[in-house]
Coordinates of C-alpha atoms in Angstrom, one line a residue:
X304 CA 0.8 -8.8 -16.5
X305 CA 3.9 -7.4 -14.8
X306 CA 5.2 -4.3 -12.6
X307 CA 7.2 -3.1 -15.9
X308 CA 4.4 -3.7 -19.1
X309 CA 1.0 -5.5 -19.9
X310 CA 0.7 -8.5 -21.5
X311 CA -0.8 -9.9 -24.7
X312 CA -4.3 -11.0 -24.6
X313 CA -5.9 -14.2 -25.0
X314 CA -9.6 -14.2 -26.1
X315 CA -10.6 -17.8 -25.4
X316 CA -14.6 -18.9 -26.1
X317 CA -14.6 -21.7 -23.8
X318 CA -14.8 -22.4 -19.3
X319 CA -10.7 -22.6 -18.2
X320 CA -10.7 -26.4 -18.2
X321 CA -6.6 -27.6 -16.7
X322 CA -6.1 -28.4 -20.3
X323 CA -6.5 -24.5 -21.3
X324 CA -4.9 -23.0 -18.6
X325 CA -2.1 -24.7 -19.1
X326 CA -2.2 -23.8 -23.1
X327 CA -2.6 -20.3 -22.0
X328 CA 0.6 -20.2 -19.9
X329 CA 2.8 -21.7 -21.7
X330 CA 1.5 -20.0 -25.3
X331 CA 1.0 -16.1 -23.6
X332 CA 2.2 -16.3 -19.7
X333 CA 6.1 -18.0 -20.8
X334 CA 6.4 -15.8 -23.6
X335 CA 5.9 -12.8 -21.7
X336 CA 7.8 -13.5 -19.0
X337 CA 10.7 -14.8 -21.2
X338 CA 10.7 -11.0 -23.2
X339 CA 10.1 -10.2 -19.7
X340 CA 12.8 -11.0 -17.0
X341 CA 14.9 -13.1 -19.5
X342 CA 16.7 -15.5 -17.5
X343 CA 15.3 -13.4 -14.3
X344 CA 13.3 -14.9 -11.3
X345 CA 10.2 -13.9 -10.5
X346 CA 6.9 -15.2 -8.5
X347 CA 3.2 -15.7 -10.3
X348 CA 0.4 -14.8 -9.3
X349 CA -3.1 -16.7 -10.0
X350 CA -6.0 -17.1 -7.5
X351 CA -7.9 -20.2 -6.6
X352 CA -9.8 -20.5 -9.4
X353 CA -10.4 -25.1 -10.1
X354 CA -8.4 -25.9 -12.9
X355 CA -5.4 -23.3 -11.1
X356 CA -4.9 -25.1 -8.6
X357 CA -5.4 -28.3 -9.5
X358 CA -2.0 -31.3 -9.9
X359 CA -1.4 -31.3 -13.3
X360 CA -1.2 -27.2 -12.9
X361 CA 0.5 -27.3 -10.1
X362 CA 3.5 -30.5 -11.8
X363 CA 3.2 -28.0 -14.7
X364 CA 4.2 -25.4 -13.0
X365 CA 7.0 -27.2 -10.8
X366 CA 7.9 -28.6 -13.8
X367 CA 7.6 -25.2 -15.7
X368 CA 10.0 -23.1 -12.8
X369 CA 7.5 -20.9 -12.7
X370 CA 7.0 -20.0 -8.4
X371 CA 3.2 -19.4 -7.5
X372 CA 2.8 -16.4 -4.9
X373 CA 0.9 -18.6 -1.7
X374 CA -2.7 -17.2 -1.9
X375 CA -4.6 -17.6 0.7
X376 CA -8.5 -19.5 0.2
X377 CA -10.7 -15.8 1.6
X378 CA -8.8 -13.6 1.1
X379 CA -10.6 -10.8 -0.7
X380 CA -9.3 -9.9 -4.3
X381 CA -6.9 -8.2 -4.6
X382 CA -4.6 -9.5 -7.4
X383 CA -3.4 -6.1 -9.2
X384 CA -5.0 -7.4 -12.7
X385 CA -8.0 -7.1 -11.1
X386 CA -7.4 -3.5 -11.1
X387 CA -5.8 -3.2 -14.4
X388 CA -8.8 -4.6 -16.0
X389 CA -11.3 -1.6 -14.0
X390 CA -8.3 0.9 -16.1
X391 CA -9.1 -0.8 -19.2
X392 CA -12.8 -0.3 -18.4
X393 CA -13.3 2.8 -17.7
X394 CA -11.4 3.8 -20.8
X395 CA -13.7 1.4 -22.9
X396 CA -17.4 3.1 -20.6
X397 CA -18.8 5.6 -23.7
X398 CA -18.0 3.3 -26.8
X399 CA -21.1 1.9 -28.4
X400 CA -19.6 -1.3 -30.2
X401 CA -21.9 -4.4 -32.4
X402 CA -20.4 -7.3 -32.3
X403 CA -16.9 -8.8 -30.6
X404 CA -14.3 -8.2 -33.3
X405 CA -15.4 -4.4 -32.2
X406 CA -15.4 -5.4 -28.6
X407 CA -12.0 -7.7 -29.4
X408 CA -10.8 -5.3 -30.5
X409 CA -11.7 -2.1 -28.5
X410 CA -10.1 -4.3 -25.4
X411 CA -7.1 -4.5 -27.1
X412 CA -7.0 -0.9 -27.9
X413 CA -7.5 -0.1 -24.1
X414 CA -5.0 -2.1 -22.5
X415 CA -2.9 -1.3 -25.6
X416 CA -2.8 1.9 -24.1
X417 CA -1.9 1.1 -20.9
X418 CA 1.7 2.4 -19.0
X419 CA 4.4 0.6 -18.1
X420 CA 4.9 3.4 -15.2
X421 CA 0.4 2.5 -14.4
X422 CA 1.8 -1.8 -14.2
X423 CA 4.3 -0.8 -11.8
X424 CA 2.3 1.9 -9.2
X425 CA -0.2 -0.6 -9.5
X426 CA 2.4 -3.6 -8.3
X427 CA 3.9 -1.2 -5.6
X428 CA 0.3 -0.2 -4.6
X429 CA -0.4 -3.7 -3.1
X430 CA 2.0 -3.8 -0.2
X431 CA -0.7 -0.9 1.1
X432 CA -3.9 -3.2 -0.1
X433 CA -3.1 -5.9 1.7
X434 CA -1.8 -4.0 5.0
X435 CA -5.6 -2.0 4.7
X436 CA -6.9 -6.0 4.5
X437 CA -5.5 -6.6 7.6
X438 CA -6.3 -3.8 8.9
X439 CA -9.8 -4.5 8.4
X440 CA -8.9 -8.4 9.8
X441 CA -9.7 -9.4 6.2
X442 CA -12.8 -7.9 6.0
X443 CA -14.4 -5.9 3.1
X444 CA -12.1 -2.9 2.4
X445 CA -12.3 -0.1 -0.8
X446 CA -10.0 -2.5 -2.2

């Protein structure tokens, strides 16, 4: 996601290791970023999952000119994508799904209904969320 809109979903059937993560970046993140930003610079945010922080992934990101937001190891998860997933889950709350195909379709429909305005508000709210964490001295907050 970006402040402009959501990007494509990538459904995977295995654990994400370094190689799989780099494939996701190559085939989903880069094309989405190209559509949204063109030649303009952007800052990429990711959490500190092991596959995301390997030397190989850092090199891949650097080789592709991707600037990554520094993210402290012990900071509560303030990634706006988590709030976006919360919106999507609430939209699916009362659905009765019978199989993986229905689940994928429901996730896609829910994600597709998220507006650019919602994405912008999620990104714009981050300074307030970070301020709340600082005020709480990195203790848990409502975010």
